[in-house]
Coordinates of C-alpha atoms in Angstrom, one line a residue:
M245 CA 64.1 199.7 119.7
R246 CA 60.5 200.0 120.8
S247 CA 59.4 203.6 120.9
H248 CA 56.9 204.4 123.6
A249 CA 55.0 207.3 125.1
A250 CA 54.8 207.8 128.9
S251 CA 53.5 210.6 131.1
V252 CA 55.1 212.3 134.1
N253 CA 53.2 214.6 136.4
S254 CA 55.0 215.1 139.7
P255 CA 56.9 217.6 141.8
R256 CA 60.6 217.5 141.4
P257 CA 61.5 215.7 144.7
A258 CA 59.5 212.7 143.5
T259 CA 60.8 212.7 139.9
R260 CA 63.9 210.5 140.5
S261 CA 61.9 207.8 142.1
I262 CA 59.3 207.9 139.3
I263 CA 62.0 207.8 136.7
R264 CA 63.7 204.8 138.3
Q265 CA 60.4 203.0 138.4
A266 CA 59.7 203.8 134.7
L267 CA 63.2 202.6 133.7
G268 CA 62.6 199.3 135.6
E269 CA 59.3 198.9 133.8
M270 CA 60.8 199.7 130.4
D271 CA 63.6 197.1 131.0
A272 CA 61.2 194.4 132.0
A273 CA 59.0 195.1 129.0
G274 CA 61.8 195.3 126.5
I275 CA 61.2 199.0 125.8
D276 CA 64.3 200.9 124.9
F277 CA 63.1 204.4 124.6
S278 CA 60.2 206.5 125.9
L279 CA 58.9 210.0 125.0
L280 CA 57.8 211.7 128.2
S281 CA 55.0 214.2 128.5
L282 CA 52.9 216.1 131.1
T283 CA 49.8 214.1 131.9
S284 CA 46.2 215.3 131.5
P285 CA 44.9 218.0 132.0
G286 CA 48.4 219.5 132.7
V287 CA 48.9 223.0 131.5
Q288 CA 45.6 222.9 129.6
G289 CA 43.7 223.1 132.9
V290 CA 45.4 226.3 134.1
V291 CA 42.7 229.0 133.7
D292 CA 45.1 232.1 133.9
P293 CA 47.1 232.5 130.7
R294 CA 50.1 234.0 132.5
Q295 CA 50.3 231.2 135.0
A296 CA 49.9 228.7 132.1
V297 CA 53.0 230.2 130.4
T298 CA 55.0 230.0 133.6
R299 CA 54.0 226.4 134.4
A300 CA 54.6 225.2 130.9
R301 CA 58.2 226.5 131.0
V302 CA 58.9 225.0 134.4
A303 CA 57.4 221.6 133.3
N304 CA 59.5 221.6 130.1
D305 CA 62.7 222.5 132.0
Q306 CA 62.1 219.6 134.4
L307 CA 61.5 217.2 131.5
A308 CA 64.7 218.5 129.9
E309 CA 66.6 217.6 133.1
V310 CA 65.3 214.0 133.0
V311 CA 66.2 213.7 129.3
A312 CA 69.7 215.1 129.9
A313 CA 70.2 212.5 132.7
H314 CA 69.1 209.6 130.5
P315 CA 69.6 210.6 126.8
T316 CA 69.5 207.1 125.4
R317 CA 66.3 206.2 127.2
F318 CA 64.1 209.3 127.2
G319 CA 63.0 212.1 124.9
A320 CA 60.1 214.5 125.5
F321 CA 57.1 216.3 124.2
A322 CA 56.6 219.9 125.1
A323 CA 53.8 221.1 127.4
L324 CA 52.3 224.2 125.8
P325 CA 50.3 227.1 127.2
L326 CA 47.7 227.4 124.4
Q327 CA 45.8 229.8 126.5
D328 CA 48.2 232.2 124.9
P329 CA 48.8 230.9 121.3
A330 CA 51.8 233.3 120.6
A331 CA 53.5 232.2 123.8
A332 CA 52.7 228.5 123.0
A333 CA 54.4 228.9 119.6
A334 CA 57.5 230.5 121.2
E335 CA 57.7 227.8 123.9
L336 CA 57.4 225.0 121.3
E337 CA 60.3 226.6 119.3
R338 CA 62.4 226.9 122.5
C339 CA 61.7 223.3 123.4
V340 CA 62.5 222.0 119.9
T341 CA 65.5 224.1 119.0
Q342 CA 67.1 224.5 122.4
L343 CA 66.0 221.5 124.5
G344 CA 65.9 219.0 121.7
F345 CA 62.2 217.9 122.2
H346 CA 60.5 215.9 119.5
G347 CA 57.2 217.8 119.3
A348 CA 54.4 218.7 121.7
L349 CA 51.6 217.0 123.6
V350 CA 48.5 219.0 124.4
N351 CA 45.8 217.7 126.7
G352 CA 42.7 218.6 124.7
Y353 CA 41.1 222.1 124.8
S354 CA 42.7 224.8 127.0
N355 CA 40.7 226.4 129.8
V356 CA 40.7 230.2 129.7
G357 CA 39.3 232.4 132.5
D358 CA 37.5 229.6 134.2
A359 CA 37.0 225.9 134.2
D360 CA 33.7 226.2 132.2
T361 CA 35.4 227.9 129.2
G362 CA 37.6 225.9 126.8
W363 CA 39.3 226.9 123.5
Y364 CA 39.6 224.3 120.8
Y365 CA 42.4 224.5 118.4
D366 CA 40.5 224.9 115.1
H367 CA 39.8 228.5 115.9
E368 CA 41.5 231.1 113.8
R369 CA 43.3 232.5 116.9
F370 CA 45.5 229.4 116.7
L371 CA 46.6 229.8 113.1
P372 CA 49.9 231.5 113.9
F373 CA 50.6 228.6 116.3
W374 CA 49.9 226.0 113.7
E375 CA 52.0 227.9 111.2
R376 CA 55.0 227.6 113.6
V377 CA 54.3 223.9 114.2
E378 CA 54.5 223.3 110.4
A379 CA 57.6 225.4 110.1
L380 CA 59.4 223.4 112.9
G381 CA 58.3 220.1 111.2
V382 CA 57.4 218.4 114.5
P383 CA 54.1 216.5 115.4
V384 CA 51.5 217.5 118.0
Y385 CA 50.0 214.7 120.1
L386 CA 46.3 215.4 120.8
H387 CA 45.8 213.7 124.2
P388 CA 42.4 213.2 125.8
R389 CA 40.7 215.0 128.6
D390 CA 37.1 215.0 129.9
P391 CA 34.6 217.3 128.2
L392 CA 33.7 220.7 129.6
A393 CA 31.0 220.6 132.3
G394 CA 28.5 222.2 129.9
N395 CA 28.9 219.3 127.5
R396 CA 28.3 216.5 129.9
G397 CA 24.5 216.3 129.9
I398 CA 24.4 213.0 127.9
Y399 CA 26.4 211.3 130.7
E400 CA 24.2 212.5 133.5
G401 CA 23.7 209.6 136.0
H402 CA 26.5 207.6 134.4
P403 CA 29.9 208.5 135.9
E404 CA 31.2 205.2 134.9
L405 CA 31.4 206.4 131.3
F406 CA 34.0 209.2 132.1
G407 CA 37.7 209.1 131.4
A408 CA 39.3 206.3 129.4
V409 CA 36.1 204.3 129.4
W410 CA 34.3 206.6 126.8
T411 CA 34.4 210.4 127.3
F412 CA 38.1 210.6 126.4
T413 CA 37.4 209.0 123.1
V414 CA 34.4 211.1 122.2
E415 CA 36.1 214.3 123.2
T416 CA 39.3 213.7 121.4
S417 CA 37.9 212.3 118.2
T418 CA 35.5 215.2 118.0
H419 CA 38.4 217.7 118.5
A420 CA 40.3 216.0 115.7
L421 CA 37.3 216.2 113.4
R422 CA 37.0 219.9 114.2
L423 CA 40.6 220.3 113.0
M424 CA 39.8 218.5 109.8
T425 CA 36.6 220.3 108.9
S426 CA 38.0 223.7 109.7
G427 CA 40.3 223.6 106.7
L428 CA 43.4 223.6 108.9
F429 CA 45.2 220.9 106.9
D430 CA 44.4 222.7 103.7
R431 CA 46.1 225.8 105.0
F432 CA 49.0 223.9 106.5
P433 CA 49.3 220.6 104.6
G434 CA 52.6 219.7 106.4
L435 CA 51.0 219.4 109.8
T436 CA 51.2 216.1 111.7
V437 CA 48.9 215.3 114.6
I438 CA 49.1 212.1 116.7
L439 CA 46.1 210.4 118.2
G440 CA 46.4 207.6 120.9
H441 CA 44.4 204.5 121.5
L442 CA 44.5 203.5 117.8
G443 CA 42.9 206.7 116.6
E444 CA 40.1 207.2 119.1
T445 CA 37.7 205.2 116.8
L446 CA 38.3 207.4 113.8
P447 CA 40.0 204.7 111.6
F448 CA 36.8 202.6 112.0
N449 CA 34.3 205.4 111.4
I450 CA 36.1 207.7 108.9
W451 CA 34.5 206.2 105.8
R452 CA 30.9 207.0 107.0
I453 CA 32.0 210.4 108.5
S454 CA 33.7 211.3 105.2
H455 CA 30.8 209.9 103.1
R456 CA 28.1 211.9 104.9
A457 CA 30.1 215.1 105.2
A458 CA 30.4 215.2 101.5
F459 CA 26.6 216.0 101.4
M460 CA 26.9 219.0 103.7
G461 CA 26.7 221.6 100.9
D462 CA 27.5 225.1 102.0
L463 CA 28.7 223.8 105.4
I464 CA 31.8 222.3 103.7
T465 CA 34.8 224.5 104.3
F466 CA 37.5 221.9 103.6
E467 CA 39.0 220.9 100.3
K468 CA 39.5 217.1 100.5
P469 CA 37.5 214.1 101.8
L470 CA 37.9 213.9 105.5
S471 CA 39.5 210.4 105.1
S472 CA 42.4 212.1 103.2
Y473 CA 43.3 214.2 106.2
L474 CA 43.3 211.1 108.5
H475 CA 45.5 209.2 106.1
D476 CA 47.9 212.1 105.3
N477 CA 48.1 214.3 108.4
F478 CA 47.6 211.9 111.4
Y479 CA 49.5 209.1 113.1
V480 CA 48.0 206.8 115.7
T481 CA 49.5 204.9 118.6
T482 CA 48.7 201.6 120.2
S483 CA 48.5 203.3 123.6
G484 CA 46.0 201.5 125.9
N485 CA 44.4 199.6 123.1
F486 CA 45.9 196.2 123.1
H487 CA 43.5 194.4 120.8
T488 CA 44.8 192.7 117.6
Q489 CA 41.5 192.8 115.7
T490 CA 41.4 196.6 116.3
L491 CA 45.0 197.0 115.3
N492 CA 44.4 195.1 112.1
A493 CA 41.4 197.2 111.2
T494 CA 43.5 200.3 111.8
L495 CA 46.3 199.0 109.6
A496 CA 43.7 198.2 106.9
E497 CA 42.4 201.8 106.9
I498 CA 45.4 204.0 107.4
G499 CA 48.4 201.7 106.6
V500 CA 51.2 200.4 108.8
D501 CA 53.4 203.4 108.2
R502 CA 51.0 205.6 110.3
V503 CA 51.0 203.4 113.4
L504 CA 53.3 203.7 116.4
Y505 CA 53.8 201.4 119.4
S506 CA 53.0 202.9 122.8
S507 CA 51.8 201.6 126.1
D508 CA 50.0 204.6 127.9
Y509 CA 52.1 204.1 131.0
P510 CA 51.5 204.8 133.9
Y511 CA 47.8 204.3 133.2
E512 CA 48.4 200.9 131.5
S513 CA 51.0 198.2 132.1
M514 CA 54.1 198.3 129.9
R515 CA 54.5 194.6 130.2
E516 CA 50.9 193.9 129.2
A517 CA 51.4 196.2 126.2
S518 CA 54.6 194.5 125.1
D519 CA 53.4 191.0 125.7
W520 CA 50.4 191.7 123.5
F521 CA 52.4 193.4 120.8
D522 CA 55.1 190.8 120.6
N523 CA 52.5 188.1 120.1
A524 CA 49.9 190.0 118.0
A525 CA 49.0 188.3 114.8
I526 CA 50.8 190.7 112.4
S527 CA 53.8 190.2 110.2
D528 CA 57.3 190.6 111.7
S529 CA 57.9 193.3 109.1
D530 CA 54.8 195.3 110.4
R531 CA 56.0 194.7 114.0
R532 CA 59.4 196.3 113.2
R533 CA 57.8 199.3 111.5
I534 CA 55.3 199.9 114.3
G535 CA 57.8 199.2 117.0
C536 CA 60.8 201.1 115.6
T537 CA 61.0 202.3 112.0
N538 CA 58.0 204.6 112.0
A539 CA 59.2 206.3 115.1
R540 CA 62.6 206.9 113.7
R541 CA 61.1 208.5 110.6
L542 CA 58.6 210.7 112.5
F543 CA 61.2 211.7 115.1
P544 CA 64.4 212.1 113.2
G545 CA 66.3 213.5 116.2
L546 CA 66.3 210.2 118.1
P547 CA 69.7 209.2 119.3
E548 CA 71.6 206.6 117.3
R549 CA 72.3 204.5 120.3
I550 CA 69.1 203.6 122.2
G551 CA 68.6 201.4 125.1
P552 CA 70.3 200.4 128.4

């Protein structure tokens, strides 16, 4: 098996065609199983909390239909209306306990009221949500989106830096650091968060971040070195970062048991991802763990028989 994360964002009439195409790409790339999710910004961009709750439920029901039609090829991450943290907790529980989903994927901060207002998940209003996540024992994938309009000044005149080129990385790594420095993982040590793109640069920068943060005096509201949270509470995927030197640096920092294979389809090519991974200069043992074993440990509900 190669576990893999993909995204689906389409009206229902187009879903069958999209799924057929995805299955064809998976077969050509040697990918047995994919976890589907709603692509960015998804529910997080819905400014009305009530509409967000409705849209999340509809999206999750549609994902459940796809999984039910192809149970040995697809699983799913729940879309969550974090504009209403209590509703998001309830929807996650429904998706995990009733629909068999393997966790959730959230596309960065959630807009509330208007497109210029965003809630990040380190705020105390989200503590009941995170408590439910820990109790359910499933991971939350923190997926990128572009920064709020009010935070884009440094990019003025450089639209080429938006999206996957750079702003996704800065936005998501900063959000992850907010979670760490807020003390969230001290309160809920069993939480697991997944970051794509080999950790959004955090594995390469965490020593300096952690080292300098230790000198912040009264600003410190967390109990452990920040590197400990990255090592203990995060997984990273290879999605869209098909570079062996970067992979090896990540393995050296957080260890092979915290890395998962992923391609970032449909934004990246499954075949390019698999060709790179099959030939990357890592041991066959590490290749098996990244491509299969780690996913089975993190997602214990995966079907025993996987593949076409």
